[in-house]
Each structure stands twice: as structure tokens, then as C-alpha cells.
Coordinates of C-alpha atoms in Angstrom, one line a residue:
M1 CA 101.6 -210.3 169.9
S2 CA 105.3 -209.9 171.4
S3 CA 107.2 -206.8 170.8
T4 CA 109.8 -206.6 168.0
P5 CA 113.3 -206.4 169.1
P6 CA 113.9 -202.7 168.7
Q7 CA 110.9 -202.1 170.9
A8 CA 112.2 -204.5 173.6
V9 CA 115.4 -202.5 173.7
R10 CA 113.6 -199.4 174.0
D11 CA 111.3 -200.6 176.8
A12 CA 114.2 -201.9 178.5
A13 CA 116.0 -198.4 178.5
L14 CA 112.8 -196.7 179.8
L15 CA 112.7 -199.2 182.8
L16 CA 116.3 -198.6 183.5
R17 CA 115.7 -194.6 183.4
E18 CA 112.8 -195.5 185.9
R19 CA 115.3 -197.5 188.1
R20 CA 113.2 -200.6 187.6
Y21 CA 116.3 -202.9 187.2
A22 CA 114.7 -206.2 187.9
A23 CA 111.9 -205.5 185.5
A24 CA 114.5 -204.3 182.9
R25 CA 116.8 -207.4 183.4
D26 CA 114.0 -209.6 183.1
L27 CA 112.8 -208.2 179.8
L28 CA 116.2 -208.2 178.2
Q29 CA 116.8 -211.9 179.4
E30 CA 113.5 -212.9 177.8
H31 CA 114.4 -211.0 174.5
L32 CA 117.8 -212.8 174.5
A33 CA 116.1 -216.1 174.7
Q34 CA 114.2 -215.3 171.8
T35 CA 116.7 -213.9 169.2
Q36 CA 120.3 -213.5 168.8
A37 CA 122.4 -211.3 171.0
S38 CA 123.3 -207.7 170.1
V39 CA 125.7 -205.1 171.7
Q40 CA 122.7 -203.0 172.8
V41 CA 121.0 -205.8 174.5
L42 CA 124.1 -207.0 176.2
W43 CA 124.9 -203.5 177.2
L44 CA 121.5 -202.8 178.9
L45 CA 121.7 -206.2 180.4
G46 CA 125.1 -205.6 182.0
G47 CA 123.9 -202.3 183.4
A48 CA 120.8 -203.8 184.9
C49 CA 122.8 -206.7 186.5
Q50 CA 125.1 -204.3 187.8
E51 CA 122.6 -202.0 189.3
L52 CA 121.1 -205.1 191.1
G53 CA 124.5 -206.1 192.6
D54 CA 124.7 -209.1 190.4
F55 CA 128.2 -208.7 189.4
D56 CA 129.0 -212.1 187.9
A57 CA 126.1 -211.6 185.7
A58 CA 127.2 -208.1 184.6
R59 CA 130.8 -209.2 183.9
A60 CA 129.5 -212.0 181.6
A61 CA 127.1 -209.3 179.7
F62 CA 130.0 -207.2 179.2
A63 CA 132.3 -209.9 178.0
Q64 CA 130.1 -211.3 175.7
L65 CA 129.4 -207.9 174.2
L66 CA 133.2 -207.5 173.8
Q67 CA 133.2 -210.6 171.5
L68 CA 131.0 -209.3 169.3
D69 CA 132.5 -205.8 169.3
P70 CA 136.1 -205.8 170.7
R71 CA 136.1 -202.1 170.3
W72 CA 133.0 -201.0 172.5
V73 CA 134.9 -199.0 174.9
P74 CA 132.3 -198.2 177.6
A75 CA 131.7 -202.1 178.0
R76 CA 135.4 -202.7 178.2
V77 CA 135.7 -199.8 181.0
A78 CA 132.8 -201.4 182.7
L79 CA 134.2 -205.0 182.6
G80 CA 137.2 -203.6 184.0
E81 CA 135.6 -201.9 186.8
L82 CA 133.8 -205.0 187.6
L83 CA 137.0 -207.0 187.7
A84 CA 138.8 -204.6 190.1
R85 CA 135.5 -204.9 192.2
A86 CA 136.2 -208.5 192.2
G87 CA 139.7 -208.3 193.1
Q88 CA 141.1 -209.3 189.9
I89 CA 143.5 -206.5 189.8
D90 CA 145.7 -207.6 186.8
A91 CA 142.8 -208.4 184.6
A92 CA 141.4 -205.0 185.5
E93 CA 144.5 -203.2 184.5
R94 CA 144.6 -204.8 181.4
A95 CA 141.0 -204.1 180.5
L96 CA 141.2 -200.4 181.4
R97 CA 144.4 -199.9 179.7
R98 CA 142.9 -201.7 176.4
A99 CA 140.2 -199.2 176.7
L100 CA 142.5 -196.2 177.0
Q101 CA 144.5 -197.6 173.8
D102 CA 141.4 -197.8 171.8
D103 CA 140.0 -194.3 172.8
P104 CA 142.6 -192.2 174.5
R105 CA 140.0 -189.5 175.0
F106 CA 137.4 -191.9 177.0
M107 CA 137.7 -190.2 180.4
R108 CA 136.1 -192.7 182.4
A109 CA 138.9 -195.2 181.1
A110 CA 141.6 -192.9 182.4
L111 CA 139.6 -192.2 185.6
S112 CA 138.9 -195.8 186.5
L113 CA 142.5 -196.8 185.6
A114 CA 144.1 -194.0 187.6
Q115 CA 141.9 -194.9 190.9
L116 CA 142.8 -198.5 190.4
L117 CA 146.5 -197.9 190.5
R118 CA 146.1 -195.7 193.4
H119 CA 143.9 -198.2 195.4
S120 CA 146.7 -200.7 194.5
G121 CA 149.4 -198.8 196.1
R122 CA 150.9 -197.7 192.6
G123 CA 149.8 -193.9 192.6
R124 CA 153.1 -193.0 190.8
D125 CA 152.0 -195.0 188.0
A126 CA 148.8 -193.2 187.5
L127 CA 150.6 -189.8 187.0
P128 CA 151.4 -190.2 183.2
I129 CA 147.7 -191.3 182.6
T130 CA 146.1 -188.4 184.5
Q131 CA 148.7 -185.9 182.9
A132 CA 147.6 -187.0 179.5
A133 CA 143.9 -187.2 180.1
I134 CA 143.8 -183.6 181.8
A135 CA 145.4 -182.3 178.6
H136 CA 142.0 -182.4 176.9
S137 CA 139.5 -182.8 179.8
D138 CA 138.7 -180.2 182.8
D139 CA 136.5 -183.0 184.4
A140 CA 136.8 -182.5 188.3
A141 CA 137.1 -186.2 189.2
L142 CA 139.9 -186.6 186.8
Q143 CA 141.9 -183.4 188.0
L144 CA 141.3 -184.8 191.7
E145 CA 143.0 -188.0 190.5
H146 CA 146.1 -186.1 189.2
A147 CA 146.3 -184.0 192.2
L148 CA 146.6 -187.5 194.2
A149 CA 149.0 -188.8 191.8
L150 CA 151.2 -185.6 192.1
R151 CA 151.1 -186.2 196.0
T152 CA 152.5 -189.9 195.7
D153 CA 155.1 -188.5 193.3
Q154 CA 156.0 -186.1 196.4
R155 CA 155.2 -183.4 194.2
D156 CA 153.2 -181.9 197.4
A157 CA 153.3 -178.0 196.3
E158 CA 151.8 -178.8 193.0
A159 CA 149.1 -180.9 194.3
L160 CA 148.2 -178.4 196.8
A161 CA 147.7 -175.7 194.2
L162 CA 145.7 -178.0 192.0
L163 CA 143.6 -178.9 195.0
Q164 CA 143.0 -175.5 195.8
R165 CA 141.9 -174.6 192.4
I166 CA 139.5 -177.5 192.2
A167 CA 138.0 -176.8 195.6
A168 CA 137.3 -173.2 194.6
A169 CA 135.8 -174.0 191.1
H170 CA 133.7 -176.8 192.5
P171 CA 132.8 -175.4 196.3
R172 CA 130.0 -178.0 196.5
R173 CA 132.2 -181.0 195.9
A174 CA 132.8 -182.7 199.3
D175 CA 135.6 -185.0 198.0
A176 CA 137.8 -182.0 196.7
A177 CA 137.3 -180.4 200.4
H178 CA 138.4 -183.8 201.7
Y179 CA 141.6 -184.0 199.6
L180 CA 142.3 -180.5 200.1
A181 CA 142.4 -181.1 204.0
L182 CA 145.0 -183.9 203.4
S183 CA 147.1 -181.9 201.4
L184 CA 146.9 -178.9 203.7
H185 CA 147.8 -181.2 206.8
G186 CA 150.8 -182.5 204.6
A187 CA 151.9 -178.7 204.1
G188 CA 151.8 -178.3 207.9
R189 CA 148.8 -175.7 207.4
Y190 CA 146.8 -177.6 210.1
D191 CA 144.0 -175.0 211.0
A192 CA 143.3 -174.9 207.4
A193 CA 143.2 -178.6 207.1
I194 CA 140.9 -178.7 210.1
A195 CA 138.5 -176.1 208.3
S196 CA 138.4 -178.1 205.1
A197 CA 137.8 -181.5 206.5
Q198 CA 134.9 -179.8 208.4
R199 CA 133.6 -178.4 205.2
A200 CA 133.6 -181.8 203.6
M201 CA 131.4 -183.1 206.5
Q202 CA 129.1 -180.3 206.1
L203 CA 128.7 -181.2 202.4
G204 CA 127.6 -184.6 203.5
L205 CA 131.1 -186.7 203.5
D206 CA 130.2 -188.0 207.2
D207 CA 132.3 -191.0 207.1
A208 CA 135.3 -192.8 208.9
E209 CA 137.8 -191.6 206.3
T210 CA 137.0 -187.9 206.6
W211 CA 136.6 -188.0 210.3
G212 CA 140.2 -189.7 210.3
V213 CA 141.5 -186.9 208.2
L214 CA 139.9 -184.4 210.7
A215 CA 141.2 -186.1 213.7
R216 CA 144.9 -186.4 212.3
A217 CA 144.8 -182.6 211.7
L218 CA 143.4 -181.8 215.3
A219 CA 146.3 -184.0 216.7
A220 CA 148.8 -182.2 214.6
A221 CA 147.5 -178.9 215.8
H222 CA 148.0 -180.1 219.3
R223 CA 144.1 -180.2 219.7
L224 CA 144.6 -183.5 221.5
D225 CA 141.3 -183.9 223.4
E226 CA 139.4 -183.0 220.1
A227 CA 141.5 -185.3 218.2
E228 CA 140.7 -188.1 220.5
A229 CA 136.9 -187.3 220.2
A230 CA 137.2 -187.2 216.3
F231 CA 138.9 -190.7 216.3
H232 CA 136.2 -191.8 218.3
Q233 CA 133.3 -190.5 216.1
G234 CA 135.0 -192.1 213.2
L235 CA 135.3 -195.4 214.6
Q236 CA 131.5 -195.3 215.1
H237 CA 131.0 -195.0 211.5
D238 CA 133.4 -198.1 210.9
Q239 CA 134.3 -200.0 214.2
D240 CA 136.9 -202.1 212.6
C241 CA 138.7 -199.5 210.2
A242 CA 142.3 -200.3 210.7
P243 CA 143.9 -196.9 209.7
L244 CA 141.7 -195.1 212.1
H245 CA 142.6 -197.7 214.8
E246 CA 146.2 -197.3 214.1
D247 CA 146.2 -193.5 214.6
Y248 CA 143.8 -193.4 217.5
A249 CA 146.0 -196.0 219.6
R250 CA 149.1 -194.2 218.6
L251 CA 147.6 -191.1 219.7
L252 CA 146.6 -192.6 223.1
W253 CA 150.0 -194.0 223.7
L254 CA 152.0 -191.1 222.7
R255 CA 150.1 -189.1 225.4
S256 CA 149.9 -191.7 228.0
G257 CA 152.6 -194.3 227.4
D258 CA 150.1 -196.8 228.8
L259 CA 149.7 -200.0 226.5
A260 CA 146.5 -201.0 228.0
H261 CA 145.0 -197.6 227.8
A262 CA 146.2 -197.2 224.2
T263 CA 144.9 -200.6 223.0
A264 CA 141.5 -200.4 224.6
A265 CA 139.5 -199.9 221.6
L266 CA 141.7 -202.1 219.4
D267 CA 141.0 -204.9 221.8
T268 CA 137.3 -204.4 221.6
A269 CA 137.5 -204.5 217.8
L270 CA 139.4 -207.8 218.0
Q271 CA 136.8 -209.3 220.3
R272 CA 134.5 -208.7 217.3
Q273 CA 137.0 -209.9 214.8
P274 CA 139.6 -212.0 216.3
D275 CA 141.2 -212.8 212.9
H276 CA 141.3 -209.3 211.5
A277 CA 144.9 -209.5 210.1
A278 CA 145.4 -205.7 210.2
L279 CA 144.3 -205.2 213.6
L280 CA 146.3 -208.1 215.1
A281 CA 149.5 -206.5 213.3
L282 CA 148.6 -203.1 214.8
K283 CA 148.6 -204.7 218.3
A284 CA 151.8 -206.5 217.5
Q285 CA 153.5 -203.2 216.7
L286 CA 152.3 -201.6 219.9
H287 CA 153.5 -204.4 222.1
G288 CA 157.0 -204.6 220.5
S289 CA 157.1 -200.8 221.0
A290 CA 156.4 -201.4 224.7
G291 CA 159.2 -203.9 224.9
D292 CA 157.0 -207.0 224.8
A293 CA 158.7 -208.7 222.0
Q294 CA 157.3 -212.1 222.7
T295 CA 153.5 -211.1 222.7
A296 CA 154.5 -208.9 219.5
Y297 CA 155.9 -212.0 217.5
A298 CA 153.0 -214.1 218.6
L299 CA 150.6 -211.6 217.1
Y300 CA 152.4 -211.2 213.9
A301 CA 152.9 -215.0 213.4
R302 CA 149.1 -215.4 214.0
A303 CA 148.2 -212.6 211.5
A304 CA 150.6 -214.1 209.0
A305 CA 149.1 -217.5 209.2
L306 CA 145.7 -216.1 208.3
P307 CA 144.3 -217.3 204.9
G308 CA 144.8 -214.6 202.3
A309 CA 147.2 -212.6 204.7
A310 CA 149.7 -210.4 203.2
A311 CA 153.2 -210.9 202.9
Q312 CA 154.3 -207.8 204.8
L313 CA 153.0 -209.9 207.7
E314 CA 155.7 -212.6 207.2
V315 CA 158.0 -209.8 207.1
A316 CA 156.9 -208.5 210.2
A317 CA 157.1 -211.7 212.0
A318 CA 160.5 -212.2 210.6
S319 CA 161.7 -209.1 212.1
A320 CA 160.0 -209.7 215.5
A321 CA 161.7 -213.2 215.7
L322 CA 164.9 -212.4 214.6
K323 CA 166.6 -211.6 218.1
D324 CA 165.3 -214.6 220.1
V325 CA 164.6 -217.2 217.3
P326 CA 166.9 -216.7 214.2
A327 CA 165.7 -219.9 212.7
R328 CA 162.1 -219.0 212.8
A329 CA 162.9 -215.6 211.4
L330 CA 164.5 -217.0 208.4
A331 CA 161.6 -219.3 208.0
H332 CA 159.1 -216.3 207.9
A333 CA 161.5 -214.4 205.7
R334 CA 161.6 -217.2 203.1
R335 CA 157.9 -217.6 202.9
A336 CA 157.6 -213.9 202.5
A337 CA 160.2 -213.9 199.6
A338 CA 158.6 -216.9 197.8
R339 CA 155.5 -214.6 197.5
A340 CA 157.0 -211.1 197.2
P341 CA 160.6 -211.2 196.5
G342 CA 161.0 -207.5 196.4
L343 CA 159.1 -206.8 199.7
A344 CA 161.1 -209.5 201.4
Q345 CA 164.6 -208.7 200.5
E346 CA 165.9 -206.8 203.4
A347 CA 164.0 -209.2 206.1
L348 CA 165.7 -212.2 204.5
V349 CA 169.3 -210.7 204.1
Q350 CA 168.9 -209.9 207.7
A351 CA 168.0 -213.5 208.7
L352 CA 170.8 -214.8 206.6
L353 CA 173.5 -212.6 208.4
V354 CA 172.3 -213.7 211.6
R355 CA 172.3 -217.4 210.5
G356 CA 175.8 -216.7 209.3
E357 CA 174.8 -217.6 205.6
L358 CA 176.8 -214.8 204.4
A359 CA 177.3 -216.2 200.7
E360 CA 173.6 -216.2 200.2
A361 CA 173.2 -212.8 201.8
A362 CA 175.8 -211.4 199.4
A363 CA 174.1 -212.9 196.3
L364 CA 170.7 -211.6 197.4
L365 CA 172.1 -207.9 198.3
Q366 CA 173.8 -207.9 194.9
R367 CA 170.5 -208.5 193.1
A368 CA 168.7 -206.0 195.2
Q369 CA 171.1 -203.2 195.1
A370 CA 171.5 -203.6 191.4
A371 CA 167.7 -202.5 191.1
R372 CA 168.1 -200.0 194.1
P373 CA 171.7 -198.8 194.3
D374 CA 170.5 -195.9 196.7
D375 CA 168.5 -197.6 199.1
Q376 CA 170.1 -196.8 202.4
Q377 CA 168.8 -199.9 204.2
L378 CA 170.4 -202.1 201.8
L379 CA 173.6 -200.2 201.9
A380 CA 173.7 -200.5 205.8
L381 CA 173.1 -204.2 205.4
Q382 CA 176.0 -204.3 202.8
A383 CA 178.3 -202.9 205.5
V384 CA 177.2 -205.4 207.9
L385 CA 178.2 -208.1 205.5
W386 CA 181.3 -206.6 204.7
R387 CA 182.4 -206.0 208.1
A388 CA 181.2 -209.5 209.4
S389 CA 183.4 -211.1 206.4
G390 CA 186.5 -208.9 207.0
D391 CA 186.2 -207.1 203.4
A392 CA 188.2 -204.3 203.0
R393 CA 185.4 -202.3 201.1
Y394 CA 183.7 -201.8 204.4
R395 CA 186.4 -199.1 205.8
A396 CA 185.7 -197.1 202.6
L397 CA 181.7 -197.1 203.0
Y398 CA 182.3 -196.4 206.9
D399 CA 184.8 -194.0 206.6
Y400 CA 184.1 -192.0 210.0
A401 CA 186.9 -189.6 209.8
N402 CA 185.6 -188.0 206.5
V403 CA 181.9 -188.5 206.4
V404 CA 180.9 -187.7 210.0
R405 CA 181.3 -184.2 210.7
A406 CA 180.3 -181.7 213.4
W407 CA 179.5 -178.3 212.3
T408 CA 178.4 -175.2 214.5
L409 CA 175.1 -173.7 213.6
D410 CA 175.1 -170.2 211.9
T411 CA 173.4 -167.5 214.2
P412 CA 170.1 -166.4 212.5
P413 CA 169.4 -163.0 211.7
G414 CA 167.5 -161.2 214.3
W415 CA 169.7 -162.8 217.2
T416 CA 172.9 -161.1 218.6
S417 CA 174.6 -164.7 219.4
L418 CA 174.1 -168.3 218.8
D419 CA 173.4 -168.7 222.5
A420 CA 170.5 -166.2 222.6
Y421 CA 169.1 -168.3 219.4
L422 CA 169.5 -171.5 221.3
D423 CA 167.6 -170.0 224.2
D424 CA 164.6 -169.0 222.0
L425 CA 164.7 -172.4 220.2
R426 CA 164.8 -174.4 223.3
A427 CA 161.9 -172.6 224.9
T428 CA 160.0 -173.0 221.6
L429 CA 160.8 -176.7 221.1
R430 CA 159.7 -177.3 225.0
R431 CA 156.3 -176.0 224.1
L432 CA 155.9 -178.4 221.3
H433 CA 156.8 -181.5 223.3
I434 CA 153.3 -182.3 224.9
L435 CA 153.6 -186.2 224.5
R436 CA 155.0 -188.8 226.7
G437 CA 155.3 -192.0 225.1
H438 CA 157.8 -192.7 222.1
P439 CA 156.4 -193.3 218.6
P440 CA 155.8 -197.0 218.1
D441 CA 157.8 -197.2 214.7
Q442 CA 160.7 -194.9 215.7
S443 CA 164.0 -195.5 217.4
L444 CA 163.8 -193.7 220.5
R445 CA 163.0 -195.0 223.9
G446 CA 162.4 -193.2 227.2
G447 CA 161.5 -189.8 225.6
A448 CA 159.0 -188.4 223.1
Q449 CA 158.9 -186.8 219.7
T450 CA 157.2 -184.0 218.1
M451 CA 154.3 -184.4 215.8
G452 CA 154.2 -183.6 212.2
D453 CA 157.0 -182.4 210.0
L454 CA 159.2 -179.7 211.9
A455 CA 160.6 -178.5 208.6
R456 CA 157.1 -177.2 207.6
H457 CA 156.3 -175.5 210.9
D458 CA 155.6 -171.7 210.6
D459 CA 156.9 -170.5 214.0
P460 CA 159.5 -167.8 213.2
V461 CA 161.9 -169.3 215.6
I462 CA 161.9 -172.7 213.8
R463 CA 161.7 -171.3 210.4
A464 CA 165.0 -169.5 211.3
F465 CA 166.6 -172.7 212.0
F466 CA 165.8 -174.4 208.6
D467 CA 166.0 -171.1 206.7
H468 CA 169.2 -169.7 208.2
A469 CA 170.8 -171.7 210.9
I470 CA 171.4 -175.0 209.1
V471 CA 172.2 -173.5 205.4
G472 CA 175.9 -172.6 206.0
P473 CA 176.9 -175.8 207.6
L474 CA 175.1 -178.0 205.1
D475 CA 176.8 -176.2 202.2
R476 CA 180.0 -176.3 203.8
H477 CA 179.4 -180.0 204.5
L478 CA 178.7 -180.8 200.8
A479 CA 181.6 -178.7 199.7
V480 CA 184.0 -180.5 202.0
L481 CA 182.4 -184.2 201.2
G482 CA 183.2 -183.6 197.4
R483 CA 182.1 -185.7 194.7
G484 CA 183.0 -189.3 193.7
A485 CA 181.8 -192.6 192.4
D486 CA 181.1 -194.1 196.0
A487 CA 177.5 -194.6 197.3
L488 CA 177.4 -191.3 199.3
R489 CA 179.3 -188.9 197.0
R490 CA 177.9 -189.9 193.7
R491 CA 174.5 -188.1 194.6
N492 CA 176.3 -184.8 195.7
N493 CA 175.3 -182.4 193.3
G494 CA 176.0 -179.5 195.7
R495 CA 172.4 -178.9 196.3
W496 CA 170.3 -180.3 199.1
R497 CA 166.7 -180.2 200.6
V498 CA 165.3 -181.0 203.7
H499 CA 163.0 -184.4 203.3
S500 CA 161.5 -184.4 206.9
A501 CA 162.6 -183.2 210.4
W502 CA 161.5 -183.6 213.9
S503 CA 162.6 -182.9 217.6
V504 CA 163.2 -185.5 220.3
Q505 CA 163.3 -184.9 224.1
L506 CA 164.7 -187.9 226.0
R507 CA 164.4 -188.3 229.7
A508 CA 166.9 -189.8 231.8
Q509 CA 167.9 -193.2 231.1
G510 CA 166.5 -192.4 227.5
F511 CA 168.1 -193.4 224.4
H512 CA 168.0 -194.3 220.5
V513 CA 168.3 -197.8 219.7
D514 CA 170.8 -198.3 216.8
H515 CA 169.3 -197.5 213.5
V516 CA 169.6 -196.0 210.1
H517 CA 167.2 -193.7 208.2
P518 CA 166.0 -195.5 205.1
D519 CA 164.5 -192.2 203.4
G520 CA 167.4 -190.2 203.8
W521 CA 170.8 -189.5 201.9
L522 CA 172.4 -187.4 204.7
S523 CA 171.1 -187.5 208.4
S524 CA 171.5 -185.2 211.4
A525 CA 171.6 -184.6 214.9
C526 CA 171.5 -181.1 216.2
Y527 CA 171.8 -180.5 219.9
I528 CA 169.8 -177.8 221.6
D529 CA 170.0 -178.5 225.3
L530 CA 171.6 -181.2 227.0
P531 CA 171.9 -183.1 230.5
D532 CA 174.3 -182.3 233.0
A533 CA 175.3 -186.0 233.4
M534 CA 177.2 -186.2 230.1
G535 CA 180.2 -188.6 229.8
D536 CA 183.7 -187.3 229.8
A537 CA 185.7 -189.7 228.0
Q538 CA 188.5 -188.8 225.3
P539 CA 187.3 -188.8 221.9
G540 CA 188.1 -192.0 219.9
V541 CA 187.3 -195.6 219.5
V542 CA 188.4 -197.1 222.7
G543 CA 186.4 -197.3 225.7
D544 CA 182.8 -198.4 226.5
D545 CA 179.5 -196.8 226.7
A546 CA 179.8 -196.0 230.4
Q547 CA 182.2 -193.5 229.6
R548 CA 180.0 -191.8 227.1
A549 CA 176.7 -191.1 228.6
G550 CA 174.3 -189.1 226.5
W551 CA 176.8 -189.3 223.6
I552 CA 176.0 -190.6 219.9
R553 CA 177.7 -193.7 218.6
F554 CA 178.2 -195.2 215.2
G555 CA 178.6 -198.8 213.8
A556 CA 176.8 -200.7 216.4
V557 CA 174.7 -203.2 214.6
P558 CA 171.6 -204.1 216.5
L559 CA 171.3 -207.3 214.6
P560 CA 172.1 -210.5 217.2
L561 CA 175.2 -211.4 215.2
T562 CA 177.9 -213.9 216.4
P563 CA 180.3 -212.1 217.2
A564 CA 178.6 -209.0 217.7
L565 CA 179.5 -205.8 216.0
P566 CA 179.9 -203.1 218.6
A567 CA 180.2 -199.2 218.2
E568 CA 183.6 -197.8 216.4
H569 CA 182.9 -194.1 216.8
Y570 CA 181.6 -191.9 219.1
V571 CA 180.8 -188.1 219.3
R572 CA 180.3 -185.8 222.2
P573 CA 177.4 -183.5 221.9
A574 CA 177.5 -179.7 222.6
P575 CA 174.6 -177.1 222.4
G576 CA 174.7 -175.6 218.9
L577 CA 176.4 -178.5 217.3
L578 CA 175.0 -180.1 214.1
L579 CA 176.4 -183.5 213.3
L580 CA 175.8 -184.7 209.6
F581 CA 176.5 -188.2 208.5
P582 CA 175.3 -190.6 205.7
S583 CA 171.8 -191.9 206.3
Y584 CA 173.2 -195.6 205.8
M585 CA 175.2 -195.5 208.9
W586 CA 174.1 -197.3 211.8
H587 CA 173.9 -195.1 214.9
G588 CA 172.3 -194.7 218.2
T589 CA 172.7 -193.0 221.7
V590 CA 174.0 -194.0 225.0
P591 CA 171.6 -193.5 227.8
F592 CA 172.4 -191.0 230.6
S593 CA 171.3 -190.2 234.0
G594 CA 170.2 -187.2 235.9
T595 CA 167.2 -185.0 236.0
R596 CA 167.5 -183.1 232.8
T597 CA 166.4 -183.8 229.5
R598 CA 168.2 -184.0 226.2
L599 CA 166.7 -182.0 223.4
T600 CA 167.6 -182.3 219.9
I601 CA 166.5 -181.5 216.4
A602 CA 167.0 -184.2 213.6
F603 CA 166.3 -184.2 209.7
D604 CA 166.9 -186.2 206.8
V605 CA 168.5 -184.3 203.8
L606 CA 168.1 -185.4 200.0
P607 CA 170.2 -184.0 197.0
G608 CA 168.4 -180.8 195.8

């Protein structure tokens, strides 16, 4: 005699507890063939199918359950998680938000929604969700998600403090040690980050991602041989992991300046997966950095043409084609804009400017700036448009006499003179310059850049720079700049904070290509040591670069415009001089000759 329905449900539940998932599924399906569906049966069936990896059947069971009882929150959460797994991100988000609306205290809903948003690149959107959830839950996984959301919102100190509390309260949680290592690295505490990553591994988190965290911390701590070994070990766990390949190839390039050496592991991965879009894009970036623009474009274009390729690859292909084939660049930019308008705005504006289609560029810029009025890249392109079209507003935006100013560093406490301090700073920075190649994604050529955020460095000589030497000049600069309605002065509240900092050492014939700083408000160049062969032209706008070797120049637009827009303003460097200027202002440097190097510190500033 067949079991009654309640007994069938009890038997299936027992089978699930014994992890006999196939038997449980078969029993539940047999039961459903004989009687009307119930939420209990569909709930157990969905769980059994999920454990067996039959996600389509699991989704169907949970969807049918919700038709019977739309307020069964666990089923809606499970459905949302399955939709996310299937790549149906929008539907997953709707399901999880509905679940959280139906029961704000159901922590699994908050956790899964926060994870979904983070994995979709919207970690900041998760912050109000995790903030509300942790008010009535001390769940460690939820606390971790809140810490990661804080990091995305650039509330790094809060995130680090929370991660330290979680790791202390849950010393056996490998993921807490992993994320603590990430946060410690971001705070410039590289030795502590290394120790935390190693602890995560000791707790069982032996995967590519954690090896990557360890490798990056080792590299930042200048333990470069160990970093290379850690990257190599991570790639043994996941041979095609694009983030690991990116940072490994970057480290090899920075240490050697040898493109073939830097791309060896990457090329091996591409032999296995020749149509791996992320790896093709990485190889393209390295070729572009090495000056091989044609190969870079070919690789980007190939990646962009792959089925399902991200719109960002069309943007990259547009940028790579801009100099040599503007029409091709415009085609790539238009395709990207059709798929992701916000992502492609800058690339499309640049292509339109190069093609001379100023009216369309102006309309697009107006729409973009309405949404992002403080975007420094958009302001830089606005300057190009106004200058190319003869608009008088350009001179107010690029008012060199009033917004580009040179200041002398203050002598920090503990030094008798600025020269004495510069001697110590010079020696300290030289010890940090252990690389040879220039960063693939930065403006310098023929030189190298320090690793990590220099503003977080704990060396006392470097701390004196950020805590004392630049404070007075920056305060005075903001006071002289004043307040106003323009793009620069409207953000001046009299306070400031350093957003990021680095040091650059250029060799002979080294230079910076003309660029802007999209993440800043004010940018800087502080000169620590200079080559003997500095140009001796008189200040002003008349003359060519040959008279100004080693100088910084402003206004030269790197786009292949007709006619070209050359430099309009130059400043001659001097040791101890701190130059401050708007981050939206195009600037670069003139190459120099001789045997000595050009040593600088640069940093971006945001309103405090």
C-alpha cells in the first residue's frame, strides 16, 4: 500500500538529510504524479534538484511553489539565487528585493542580494541593504558583506576596523582572514596583509584568489621574487584566471620592461583558450604599453568581436584605433554606445572630436555632464571642444595664470632646511624605485613608478612629506584659488585630502604623454631631483619643446585633431617646487637628455 502524502514528505526529508538527493527527488516526483502539489513538496523537490545540479528543475519547482504561496520567502530567495547562477541578474535582483521586502529580517535575502550586487560591480548599492541588516543581526557572513560594501564606498578605515573585529571574533573563518588581507593591503600594511593571507590559506582557503591576494601584498612589500612565485602558484589553481594573469604579467613587465618575458604565461593560456576575451584584452594592453599600437588594436578588435564580449572591449578597440584609423574608432565607439551608453560616452566624444563632428560631440557632452558635472575626463573633453570651436569659455576653464600655481614645500619638523629634507627624501625614494618598466596603464614612458599608494607609506621621511611639507602649500593654494561657480572652485570648501600618491623616476629621454587625472580634483607634480640637462627657455607660451627639456607642459591635446592643439603653457621644475593644477587640465612632460634621472612625487587631491 502506498504511503500517505505526509509520510512521503517525511521520507523525502529524511533522504535529504542523508544526502540521498536522487532518491528524494524520485520519491517527490512520484508523489506529485499522484496528488496535488503543495508548498512543502515543491520546497523539498527544489532543494533536491539544486543539490543534484539540476538548476532548471530547481527553478521550476520554486517558481511553482511561489504561485501557490507568493509570500514563501525562503523559496523566493532560493529562486533569486538560482536566477543569479544562470546569469539572469535583473530577474535575480527583483526576486531578492521582493523577498527582503516581504521579510526584512530574513538575513539570507539580504546576504544574497548584497553578494549579487557586489559580483555585478554595484557594491555601493549593497551598502544600505547591509547597513539595515546588521542592525538586527550579528551574522558573520553578513558583516563581511557590509565591510566589502564599505570598501566599495571608499570608507576604507571603517571597513578595516570591521574586518579586524570579525577576524578576531571568528578566528577560524578563512574568508574573514582573506578579506582582512585585502583591506590591510589597501591600508599600506603589507606585512600584516601577507600574514593574514597566509592565515587564510592555513585555514583551508587554498585557491587562486587568495594566492593572488598574497602575491599582490608580497609585491607591494618589495618581496618580488616571492610575489612571482605566489602568482605562479595561483595560476596552478586556475590557469586561465584573468586577474591573476593581469597582475603577474604586469609585475614581470615592471621588473624587466621585456614584453616577451611579461606575456609568456599569458601566451600559454591563450594557446589553450585562443578566444578568451579578458586574456586577449590584457595582451592588447601590454602591447599598447610597449608601443605596439597595431597589435594592440588587432587584439582588442578580435576580443570585441567574440560572442557575448563586453561593451568595454569595443571602447578599448575605439581608443586603440583612434590615432591611426579614426573612422574605425568611431564605428567601435558607436557599437559600444548602442549597448552601454554610459560606458561609451567618453570614447564616442573623442572619436567625434577627431572626425570633426563637433555638434554631435557637444550634444553628447552636454548630456553626459548633466549626470556627471565633476567628471574630470568630461571636463577635459569639454575644453578640447571649446578650444577647437573657438568658444570663449575655453579660456575661463584653462585659465593658466590663476589655476596653475607653483609653491615651495614647507620644511618639515626635524630638518634644519628644505635642502636637508630633500636630500633624505631623495635617498628614501630611490630605495623604493626597484622597477624598470613603466606601468601599462599610466602616462609615463622611459621610467618607472613606485608600487602602492605612497600616501599610505609608513616611512618617517615620506610621512613628513604628506603630514607637513605639503600641508601649508595646499592650504595656501585653496585660499588663493577661492570659491566660485566654475567647475574647479565650486568644490572648494577650504579642506582637502590626498586621494592617491606615487613617485616617478624618469630616465634620459623619458617623459609623460599628455593626459588628465580622472580620479582627482587637484593634481600635482613635486620635484625632488632633476637632471642637469634642463631647458633654459624663458617662461611663457612662445617657443618649442626643444627649448624646454624636462619641463612640464599644459594644453597639448593627445588626440589626432586637425588642426592639432599644441601646448600653451610651460613651467620649469626646480627641486622642492610643488606645482598644483586642476585634474581636468591636459599636461605632459618634455623629454630630456643626459645621464641623471628626474625624480618626482605626484598626488591627486579631493575636497575634504
